Amino acid sequence: MSVRIQEAVRLLSGNEAIARGAYEAGVKVAAAYPGTPSTEILAYLAEYERLHAEWAPNEKVAVEVALGASMAGARALVAMKHVGVNVAADPIFTASYTGVRGGLVIVTADDPEMHSSQNEQDNRHYAMAAKIPMLEPADSAETKAYTKLAFALSEQFDTPVFLRTTTRVAHATGVVPLGAVEPPQVPLGFVEDPGKWVMLPVNARKRHVAVEDRMRALREFAETFEGNRMERGDPALGIITAGVAYQYVREAFPDASVLKLGMAHPLPERLIRAFAAGVERLVVVEELDPIIETHVKALGIPVEGKDRVPILGELNPRIVRQAISGEAAPVRKPASVPNRPPNLCAGCPHRSLFFALNKCKVTVTGDIGCYTLSALPPLKSMDTCVCMGASIGNALGIEKALGPAARGKVVAVIGDSTFVHSGITGLVNVVYNRGFSTVIILDNGTTAMTGAQDHPGTGRTLRGEPAPRLDLAALCRAIGVEHVYTVNPHDQEATEALLRRELDRDAPSVIIAQASCVLLPEHRAEKRPTYEVITELCNGCKACGQLGCPAIEWMPLTPEEAAAAGKKPTQKGIVRINRLMCDGCDLCPSVCKMRAMVEAGR
Ligand SMILES: Cc1ncc(C[n+]2csc(CCOP(=O)(O)OP(=O)(O)O)c2C)c(N)n1
C-alpha cells in the first residue's frame, strides 16, 4: 500500500511568499525602508529568528547593507516600494558592475493605480537601465519560487537580481507549497578582490565588459527559462503578457494562445518570434508602460498594445476583454459602501499642529507621511508634496527665488521618519547656504503612514528590541541650527506663539512638534478624558467642522426637531462627539465659541 505524503502548503500573500522564499533560500541579512506595497516583507522576515532583519533609515542604506552582506558571502535581500528604487539607484547601478558573492535580491514593489504612492513609475525600466535581470511573478506560489530562483541566478550570473511585484501580487493571497531551507552555496568571509569591489574607473571599465557578457548569457537563459512559457490555444489570438496581467488575460480569454513571461529583463527574442509566428493576431497586455511591446516592435514583429490597452493604472479582466475584443463589457455595479474620505485620526497631533499653522497664513512646503492629509479640506494647509525629503529643499528654493520678501512666509513640514530618511541633508543645505527657513519636524514617534514602523529616532529595532535613540534636537544643533525648540502641538497657545516667533527669525530654526501617534499601543494604553457636547449650548455654527476631526459628527435637525430641542427653527443641526473615537486631544474646545465642548462627565 502506498502512502501519499501531503506536501505542506500555506495560504500566503505575495509579501509573505517573498519572506518565506528568502527564508528557504537561507537568506542571512535583510534590510528595507517601509513603503506600501512592500512593507510587510521585512515584518514577516523578522519572524524567522535565524537571520538579521533591519529597518534602514532609507532605501539607499538598505541596499548598501545588503550588498555588504553579499560581499561577505551571505545571501541578502532588500525590499522597497517602486519610488524607493529612485533613492537607492546609486548603489544599485554600481552593484550591477561589482556583482555579488552571496546572492543579492532587490525587491521592487510597484504600485499601478497609485493606491498609496505619489507616482506610478514602471520599474521594469530600471532593470534595463541598470542591466540587472528582473523576475516578475504572477501569484503567491510563483513569488516564492522566483524569490528562491533569484538568489540562485544571482550567484550563478554574478549579479543582483530584481524581483518585481505590483500591489495586487504583493497583497493577494494564494496557495504556496513550503520547502526546506537550502544550505549556503558560498563560504562566508570577505575575500579581497579590488578588481571586483573597488569601482575606480580602471576597474569599472573591466566590470562593464563583464556586465555585457553577463547580459548575453542571461539572454540565452531567458530563452529556456521555464517561467517564460507558451500556453498554446486558439491561434486566432496570441497574447504576450506578464505579472498579474497574465491572470486577467486568462480570465478574459481562456481559449487564447498565451506567452507568459516570468522574466521582465532580458526578454527572450527567439521565444517571442516563435510565438508570434504561430498566431494570427498578436497583442501585448502589460500594465503601465509598453516595455514588452516596444521590444517586440524592435524585433520587426507587428503587434498591438498600448493603442488598445490603457497605459494608466491597473488593468482587470473587464478592461482587458474590452481592449482586445472591442466589445463593451458589462460594468458591475460597485457595492454601495459609505464614502470615507482619507482623514487624520481623531486626536492626531498633526491636526493640532496644522490648525495652529493655518492661523499664521504661510506657504507650507510639505512632505510625505500621514501629515500629507492636511493638504485636503477642511485643513487645506499644505501647498507642496513631491517626494520624501523634498519639503526642506523646496522651502529654501522658494526663499532664494523670492529673497527677503519670503521672510516669515515659508515653512517646511516633515515627519520624523521622513526627516531621518532624507531630510537631514536638506537641513544641512539650509544652514550651509544661509537660508532662514523654519523647519517643523512632526515627531509622532513612529513611521505612522506605513503602519507604525520603528526608525532610528524611536529607540527600537524592527524586532522591537531597544536601540540607541537618535536625538533629533541634538542632531539639528550639530548641523548648525542654533534655534531648535520642542513643543507639544496639542498645546495650541504655546505652539502658535512659537510658530510666530520662529517664522519672524532671520536665521534657520527647527521646531520639533512632539506628541505621540494615537495608534501607538503605549498611547492607547494611557487613560485620557474624552469630550462631549453640551447639546443645549450648541448653536450649530459648525466652527468645529474646520478641524475635520472624525469624532465630531453633525446631526441634522428639521425645523420641528430644532424647535422641540429648544433651538431656533433656523438651526440646521447640532454636533455630537463620538466618544468611542474621541482621543481627548483638547483641540475642539479651542474653536467652540459657545463653550459647548467639554470633558465628558464634567
Ligand atoms: C522613497 C520612498 N520610500 C518610502 C515611501 C513610503 N512612505 C511614505 S511617507 C513614509 C514615512 C512616513 O513617516 P513619517 O515621516 O514619520 O510621518 P507619519 O506618517 O508618521 O506622520 C513612508 C515610509 C515613499 N513614499 N517614498
XYZ file of C-alpha atoms and ligand atoms in Angstrom:
628
model
C 0.000 0.000 0.000
C 1.441 3.403 -0.916
C 1.099 6.312 1.490
C 0.656 9.755 -0.061
C 2.515 12.379 1.913
C 0.728 15.718 1.651
C 3.211 18.463 0.883
C 2.912 21.281 3.414
C 1.037 24.209 1.859
C 0.047 27.608 3.195
C -2.189 30.420 2.081
C 0.251 33.321 1.757
C 0.196 36.868 0.430
C 2.833 37.749 -2.136
C 4.785 39.584 0.561
C 4.655 36.579 2.889
C 5.730 34.384 -0.007
C 8.801 36.562 -0.592
C 9.721 36.267 3.088
C 9.185 32.506 3.000
C 11.174 32.158 -0.231
C 14.052 34.177 1.189
C 13.987 32.078 4.350
C 14.069 28.843 2.377
C 16.909 30.267 0.280
C 18.895 30.688 3.505
C 18.943 34.494 3.476
C 21.172 35.812 6.259
C 20.691 39.586 6.059
C 17.560 41.511 5.052
C 17.127 45.281 5.062
C 14.394 47.657 3.975
C 12.755 51.013 4.462
C 8.963 50.688 4.711
C 6.795 51.610 1.751
C 3.462 50.295 0.503
C 3.073 47.703 -1.012
C 6.404 46.216 0.161
C 6.368 46.922 3.907
C 5.219 43.562 5.273
C 8.077 41.623 3.654
C 10.527 42.639 6.378
C 7.967 42.296 9.148
C 7.400 38.679 8.052
C 11.119 38.020 7.641
C 11.760 39.316 11.161
C 9.662 36.397 12.425
C 12.420 33.999 11.326
C 14.972 34.194 14.103
C 17.926 32.685 12.250
C 18.549 35.800 10.166
C 19.275 39.501 10.659
C 16.390 41.737 9.569
C 16.530 45.523 9.934
C 14.815 48.775 9.109
C 17.372 51.001 7.452
C 16.965 54.797 7.556
C 16.318 54.784 3.813
C 16.427 52.533 0.752
C 19.943 53.550 -0.313
C 21.352 52.484 3.031
C 19.309 49.273 2.902
C 20.872 48.342 -0.455
C 24.355 49.169 0.808
C 23.839 46.927 3.855
C 22.571 44.073 1.681
C 25.437 44.495 -0.783
C 27.927 44.433 2.094
C 26.408 41.178 3.335
C 26.660 39.753 -0.177
C 30.325 40.816 -0.362
C 30.842 38.755 2.809
C 29.304 35.695 1.125
C 25.836 35.844 2.719
C 22.570 35.734 0.806
C 20.882 39.111 1.277
C 17.525 40.633 0.407
C 16.473 44.237 0.229
C 12.874 45.382 -0.283
C 11.296 48.701 -1.178
C 8.393 50.315 -2.938
C 8.926 51.476 -6.512
C 9.968 55.050 -5.622
C 12.420 53.607 -3.107
C 14.453 52.410 -6.083
C 14.919 56.057 -7.084
C 16.531 56.687 -3.702
C 18.635 53.515 -3.915
C 19.522 53.817 -7.592
C 23.079 54.985 -6.963
C 24.354 51.840 -5.221
C 22.100 49.631 -7.368
C 23.600 50.785 -10.662
C 27.129 50.152 -9.457
C 26.215 46.888 -7.703
C 25.362 45.778 -11.225
C 29.058 46.251 -12.023
C 30.524 44.778 -8.825
C 28.255 41.781 -8.981
C 27.843 39.689 -5.855
C 29.260 36.832 -3.784
C 26.247 35.748 -1.769
C 23.018 36.039 -3.762
C 21.569 39.568 -3.684
C 17.870 40.099 -4.391
C 16.291 43.549 -4.704
C 12.504 43.556 -4.388
C 10.770 46.444 -6.128
C 7.066 46.613 -5.297
C 5.368 48.785 -7.911
C 2.026 50.478 -7.389
C -0.006 50.787 -10.618
C -3.114 52.892 -9.895
C -1.192 54.719 -7.134
C -3.208 53.190 -4.322
C -0.637 54.625 -1.955
C 2.020 56.450 -3.938
C 2.924 59.775 -5.457
C 3.531 58.353 -8.943
C 3.097 55.071 -10.836
C 6.525 54.669 -12.412
C 7.202 51.326 -14.070
C 10.358 49.918 -12.527
C 10.970 47.485 -15.346
C 12.843 50.445 -16.849
C 15.359 50.150 -14.010
C 16.210 46.576 -14.940
C 17.090 47.682 -18.453
C 18.910 50.830 -17.374
C 20.971 49.102 -14.672
C 21.461 45.904 -16.725
C 20.122 43.751 -13.933
C 17.877 40.729 -14.601
C 14.302 41.034 -13.348
C 11.838 38.274 -12.449
C 8.133 39.056 -12.394
C 5.800 36.597 -10.642
C 2.033 36.473 -11.210
C 0.820 34.879 -7.936
C 1.996 33.902 -4.467
C 3.303 30.429 -5.398
C 5.359 31.884 -8.222
C 6.507 34.687 -5.950
C 8.042 32.218 -3.511
C 9.570 30.112 -6.272
C 11.007 33.150 -8.073
C 12.452 34.555 -4.846
C 14.451 31.349 -4.388
C 15.375 31.284 -8.044
C 16.506 34.908 -7.849
C 19.119 34.006 -5.224
C 20.378 31.114 -7.338
C 20.542 33.241 -10.506
C 22.299 35.998 -8.592
C 25.120 33.645 -7.643
C 25.176 31.846 -10.997
C 25.422 35.033 -13.064
C 27.276 37.212 -10.530
C 24.580 39.895 -10.486
C 21.983 41.436 -8.214
C 18.531 40.260 -9.300
C 15.378 42.364 -9.236
C 12.128 40.734 -8.156
C 9.244 42.941 -9.289
C 5.817 42.707 -7.732
C 2.846 45.018 -8.003
C 0.237 45.828 -5.366
C -2.090 43.003 -6.483
C 0.630 40.363 -6.361
C 2.057 41.696 -3.085
C -1.271 41.744 -1.253
C -3.347 38.971 -2.845
C -3.124 35.544 -1.221
C -2.677 32.167 -2.846
C -1.727 28.594 -2.033
C 2.034 28.156 -1.666
C 3.861 24.837 -1.166
C 6.504 25.114 1.555
C 10.033 23.768 1.152
C 13.124 23.137 3.248
C 15.888 25.646 3.949
C 18.726 25.386 1.449
C 22.309 25.022 2.718
C 24.607 28.010 1.948
C 26.189 27.893 -1.521
C 29.033 30.355 -0.877
C 31.508 30.228 2.063
C 31.208 33.169 4.462
C 34.082 35.643 4.684
C 35.186 38.787 2.882
C 37.689 37.919 0.165
C 39.830 40.812 -1.068
C 39.214 41.387 -4.747
C 39.783 45.053 -5.670
C 39.034 44.466 -9.360
C 35.507 43.463 -8.320
C 34.763 45.580 -5.270
C 36.685 48.838 -5.827
C 34.882 50.648 -8.608
C 37.603 53.052 -9.651
C 37.304 53.806 -13.364
C 40.163 51.434 -14.186
C 38.313 48.519 -12.559
C 34.805 49.625 -13.511
C 35.741 49.597 -17.210
C 36.623 45.922 -16.947
C 33.493 45.185 -14.950
C 31.375 46.816 -17.642
C 32.732 44.202 -20.037
C 31.674 41.531 -17.531
C 28.202 43.106 -17.331
C 27.745 42.917 -21.107
C 28.975 39.279 -21.152
C 26.535 38.521 -18.355
C 23.635 40.086 -20.249
C 24.435 37.922 -23.251
C 24.418 34.818 -21.045
C 21.172 35.932 -19.412
C 19.520 36.448 -22.793
C 20.298 32.812 -23.556
C 18.972 31.770 -20.150
C 15.722 33.652 -20.843
C 15.102 31.558 -23.984
C 14.797 28.341 -21.968
C 13.664 29.675 -18.571
C 10.539 27.702 -17.759
C 8.844 30.813 -16.326
C 8.732 32.107 -19.928
C 6.180 29.658 -21.230
C 3.890 29.262 -24.192
C 0.352 28.122 -23.487
C -0.909 27.062 -26.895
C -4.601 27.696 -27.521
C -6.632 29.149 -30.357
C -4.065 30.516 -32.886
C -6.506 33.260 -33.931
C -5.429 35.330 -30.906
C -1.973 35.331 -29.315
C -1.320 37.405 -26.196
C 2.065 38.158 -24.673
C 1.710 39.114 -21.040
C 3.430 39.136 -17.656
C 2.823 39.551 -13.929
C -0.711 39.967 -12.678
C -1.890 40.917 -16.182
C -1.464 37.206 -17.014
C -4.308 36.386 -14.598
C -6.578 38.942 -16.243
C -5.752 37.615 -19.712
C -6.513 34.002 -18.703
C -9.845 35.084 -17.233
C -10.835 37.298 -20.162
C -9.623 34.973 -22.950
C -9.432 31.394 -21.632
C -9.055 29.952 -25.156
C -6.370 32.295 -26.475
C -2.746 31.340 -27.061
C -0.612 32.982 -24.391
C 3.083 33.642 -23.960
C 3.567 34.274 -20.256
C 6.836 35.989 -19.454
C 8.193 35.389 -15.942
C 11.326 37.349 -16.677
C 10.848 41.023 -17.467
C 14.510 41.534 -18.370
C 16.123 40.343 -20.530
C 13.316 39.235 -22.821
C 13.533 36.005 -24.856
C 13.755 37.052 -28.505
C 13.646 33.623 -30.165
C 10.722 32.538 -27.994
C 8.789 35.709 -28.859
C 9.467 35.182 -32.582
C 8.341 31.551 -32.366
C 5.158 32.507 -30.528
C 4.362 35.354 -32.925
C 4.851 33.055 -35.928
C 2.194 30.667 -34.601
C -0.661 33.160 -34.098
C -2.773 35.254 -36.449
C -3.255 38.303 -34.253
C -0.630 39.352 -31.676
C -1.392 41.620 -28.716
C 0.745 42.581 -25.710
C -1.161 43.017 -22.447
C 1.024 44.659 -19.823
C 0.300 47.115 -17.013
C 1.784 50.616 -17.289
C 4.449 51.210 -19.929
C 4.769 49.487 -23.341
C 8.015 47.727 -22.472
C 7.371 44.268 -23.926
C 5.517 45.892 -26.819
C 8.450 48.157 -27.712
C 10.756 45.163 -27.597
C 8.507 43.098 -29.868
C 8.258 46.001 -32.321
C 12.045 46.356 -32.277
C 12.194 42.746 -33.477
C 10.181 43.873 -36.508
C 7.067 41.976 -35.437
C 3.710 43.740 -35.943
C 1.873 43.835 -32.631
C -0.977 45.639 -30.920
C -0.556 47.021 -27.432
C -0.971 50.440 -25.897
C -3.088 51.565 -28.839
C -5.749 49.388 -27.149
C -4.668 48.575 -23.607
C -4.609 51.537 -21.190
C -1.220 52.906 -20.153
C -2.710 54.352 -16.948
C -3.460 52.484 -13.760
C -4.235 48.847 -13.133
C -5.856 46.502 -15.595
C -8.556 43.954 -14.794
C -10.299 41.220 -16.817
C -13.036 43.604 -17.935
C -10.616 46.219 -19.237
C -8.554 43.545 -21.000
C -11.619 41.968 -22.618
C -12.898 45.302 -23.829
C -9.487 46.468 -25.075
C -8.932 43.383 -27.204
C -12.420 42.434 -28.370
C -13.738 45.975 -28.628
C -16.986 44.823 -27.021
C -18.188 46.979 -24.186
C -18.173 44.586 -21.253
C -20.968 44.935 -18.711
C -19.804 47.102 -15.825
C -20.574 45.531 -12.485
C -22.357 47.976 -10.204
C -19.941 48.894 -7.429
C -21.055 47.785 -3.981
C -22.753 50.572 -2.117
C -20.483 51.478 0.774
C -20.347 54.710 2.764
C -17.902 57.253 1.405
C -14.898 57.552 3.716
C -12.531 60.266 2.552
C -8.964 59.831 3.871
C -8.542 61.757 7.097
C -6.210 62.213 10.035
C -7.259 60.140 13.066
C -9.163 61.711 15.941
C -6.558 63.125 18.308
C -3.769 63.095 15.695
C -1.097 65.604 16.759
C -0.669 66.635 13.105
C -4.175 68.148 13.142
C -3.295 70.304 16.134
C -0.057 71.488 14.538
C -1.683 72.360 11.218
C -4.556 74.102 12.914
C -2.071 76.420 14.645
C -0.060 76.795 11.444
C -3.140 77.816 9.445
C -3.514 80.835 11.694
C -0.049 82.047 10.625
C -1.069 82.248 6.926
C 2.170 80.927 5.477
C 3.180 78.854 2.464
C 3.791 75.299 3.640
C 6.166 73.101 1.685
C 5.110 69.602 2.604
C 6.460 66.115 2.599
C 5.166 62.555 2.580
C 3.509 60.912 5.553
C 0.168 60.903 7.360
C 0.508 64.657 7.655
C 0.129 64.999 3.861
C -3.592 64.507 4.518
C -3.586 68.041 5.898
C -3.490 69.195 2.267
C -7.132 68.105 1.948
C -10.139 70.100 3.134
C -11.020 71.303 5.652
C -7.445 71.889 6.888
C -6.010 72.608 3.406
C -2.729 73.596 4.959
C -0.067 72.072 2.731
C 0.983 73.676 -0.526
C 3.517 71.212 -1.967
C 4.311 67.499 -1.805
C 6.816 65.928 -4.185
C 8.859 63.110 -2.698
C 10.311 62.101 0.651
C 12.614 64.810 1.976
C 11.643 67.441 -0.613
C 9.973 69.853 1.804
C 13.151 71.440 3.126
C 14.800 71.918 -0.272
C 11.538 73.276 -1.701
C 11.297 75.833 1.124
C 14.861 77.025 0.588
C 14.289 77.233 -3.166
C 11.187 79.425 -2.680
C 13.153 81.587 -0.260
C 16.044 82.005 -2.685
C 13.684 82.840 -5.533
C 11.704 85.438 -3.589
C 14.526 86.867 -1.485
C 13.719 88.892 1.640
C 10.033 89.007 0.623
C 9.808 85.344 1.674
C 10.904 86.015 5.243
C 8.298 84.764 7.665
C 6.202 83.401 4.813
C 7.501 79.862 4.198
C 7.785 76.808 6.433
C 8.754 73.242 5.673
C 6.950 70.398 7.450
C 8.405 66.913 7.577
C 7.689 63.775 9.631
C 10.273 62.263 11.966
C 10.806 59.143 9.843
C 10.984 61.206 6.679
C 13.453 63.627 8.271
C 15.781 60.724 9.075
C 15.167 59.171 5.630
C 16.152 62.179 3.539
C 15.504 65.456 5.338
C 18.820 65.754 7.171
C 20.854 66.774 4.118
C 18.201 69.352 3.193
C 18.641 70.963 6.600
C 22.434 70.891 6.228
C 21.888 72.782 2.988
C 19.682 75.430 4.633
C 22.456 76.171 7.151
C 25.245 75.994 4.585
C 23.514 78.276 2.089
C 22.394 80.751 4.722
C 18.661 80.195 4.483
C 16.211 81.435 7.080
C 13.719 78.596 6.711
C 11.636 77.403 9.601
C 11.503 73.614 9.552
C 8.869 71.776 11.567
C 9.615 68.149 12.354
C 6.364 66.360 13.152
C 7.702 63.874 15.668
C 4.928 61.403 16.455
C 7.459 58.722 17.425
C 6.819 56.374 14.520
C 6.525 55.872 10.773
C 2.765 56.096 11.013
C 1.750 56.176 7.377
C 3.023 52.718 6.528
C 1.733 51.077 9.713
C 3.866 52.329 12.608
C 7.324 51.011 11.884
C 10.254 51.952 14.090
C 13.131 54.090 12.855
C 16.396 55.386 14.370
C 14.518 58.110 16.283
C 12.187 55.715 18.107
C 14.801 53.817 20.113
C 13.566 50.406 18.966
C 14.626 47.997 16.223
C 12.470 46.136 13.724
C 12.131 43.321 16.246
C 11.123 45.802 18.971
C 14.434 45.479 20.811
C 15.871 48.592 22.487
C 18.301 50.593 20.320
C 20.245 53.841 20.765
C 17.752 56.615 20.092
C 18.633 59.327 17.600
C 18.242 62.683 19.383
C 16.636 64.877 16.726
C 17.180 68.150 18.614
C 20.870 67.395 19.213
C 21.241 66.382 15.571
C 19.744 69.665 14.335
C 22.052 71.632 16.626
C 25.043 69.638 15.399
C 24.050 70.542 11.846
C 24.413 74.175 12.859
C 20.814 75.235 13.552
C 21.085 77.465 16.608
C 17.380 77.744 17.242
C 15.870 74.331 17.980
C 12.710 74.127 20.089
C 10.369 71.344 21.094
C 6.666 71.923 21.600
C 3.614 69.770 22.233
C 1.282 70.641 19.316
C -1.769 69.868 21.447
C -0.830 72.967 23.445
C -2.310 75.418 20.951
C -1.246 78.625 22.686
C 2.377 77.606 23.075
C 2.521 76.209 19.525
C 1.080 79.299 17.869
C 3.328 81.623 19.846
C 6.421 79.604 18.992
C 5.485 79.434 15.318
C 5.015 83.192 15.071
C 8.292 83.868 16.861
C 10.355 81.473 14.735
C 8.750 82.499 11.461
C 9.987 86.016 12.074
C 13.511 84.913 12.821
C 16.238 85.921 10.420
C 18.004 82.566 10.774
C 17.207 78.886 10.299
C 15.173 77.336 13.050
C 13.712 73.926 13.788
C 10.526 73.295 15.719
C 10.064 69.716 16.842
C 6.321 69.204 17.288
C 6.378 66.233 19.590
C 3.305 64.199 20.546
C 2.628 60.511 20.135
C 0.780 58.994 17.213
C -2.616 57.983 18.596
C -2.281 54.486 17.148
C 0.825 53.551 19.144
C -0.030 50.920 21.771
C 1.633 52.940 24.552
C -0.553 55.939 23.685
C -3.706 53.832 23.543
C -2.902 52.348 26.931
C -2.944 55.829 28.526
C -6.252 56.896 30.069
C -7.416 60.278 28.843
C -10.744 62.022 29.328
C -12.942 62.108 26.263
C -15.060 65.129 25.300
C -18.763 65.655 24.806
C -21.065 68.383 23.529
C -23.497 70.166 25.827
C -26.408 69.987 23.395
C -28.197 72.963 24.940
C -25.213 75.195 24.158
C -24.501 74.058 20.577
C -25.825 76.639 18.074
C -24.875 74.577 15.017
C -22.306 77.124 13.824
C -20.037 74.317 12.548
C -16.854 76.134 13.636
C -15.589 72.766 14.877
C -16.045 71.407 11.334
C -12.883 73.241 10.274
C -10.877 70.667 12.237
C -12.065 67.745 10.151
C -11.992 65.555 13.256
C -13.729 62.243 12.520
C -15.030 62.066 16.107
C -17.130 65.197 15.575
C -20.438 64.254 13.978
C -23.124 66.513 12.514
C -26.720 65.680 13.414
C -29.150 67.444 11.031
C -32.361 68.837 12.567
C -35.685 69.600 10.892
C -37.274 72.927 11.960
C -39.694 70.897 14.122
C -36.865 68.961 15.760
C -34.928 72.193 16.303
C -37.934 73.787 17.978
C -38.521 70.690 20.104
C -34.876 70.843 21.224
C -35.326 74.470 22.273
C -33.321 75.804 19.306
C -34.189 78.472 16.762
C -36.161 76.812 13.951
C -33.452 78.060 11.539
C -30.745 75.991 13.248
C -29.887 73.233 10.774
C -28.374 70.797 13.229
C -26.152 70.152 16.228
C -22.840 68.417 16.677
C -22.088 65.360 18.730
C -18.762 63.831 19.735
C -18.402 60.139 19.115
C -16.794 59.134 22.400
C -15.611 55.819 21.024
C -13.390 57.766 18.653
C -12.503 60.808 20.738
C -8.892 60.721 21.926
C -9.155 63.670 24.298
C -6.686 65.877 22.404
C -8.435 69.004 23.722
C -8.419 70.779 20.351
C -12.161 71.217 19.741
C -12.899 73.313 22.863
C -10.463 75.922 21.490
C -12.672 76.539 18.424
C -16.075 76.438 20.111
C -17.193 79.966 20.948
C -20.270 78.562 22.716
C -18.079 76.562 25.143
C -20.262 73.585 24.287
C -17.387 71.107 24.081
C -16.283 69.908 27.465
C -14.587 66.989 29.145
C -17.117 64.192 29.437
C -18.693 63.786 32.832
C -17.960 67.351 33.959
C 11.253 56.811 -1.309
C 10.026 56.449 -0.523
N 10.107 55.470 0.391
C 9.021 55.129 1.113
C 7.834 55.767 0.923
C 6.606 55.364 1.744
N 6.402 56.364 2.813
C 5.714 57.471 2.587
S 5.783 58.512 3.853
C 6.665 57.493 4.782
C 7.127 57.851 6.153
C 6.097 58.466 6.996
O 6.570 58.587 8.308
P 6.769 59.983 8.994
O 7.595 60.879 8.171
O 7.273 59.739 10.371
O 5.301 60.586 9.030
P 3.968 59.994 9.714
O 3.301 59.134 8.703
O 4.388 59.248 10.938
O 3.143 61.181 10.027
C 6.927 56.348 4.070
C 7.671 55.233 4.615
C 7.792 56.779 -0.069
N 6.672 57.451 -0.360
N 8.896 57.101 -0.753
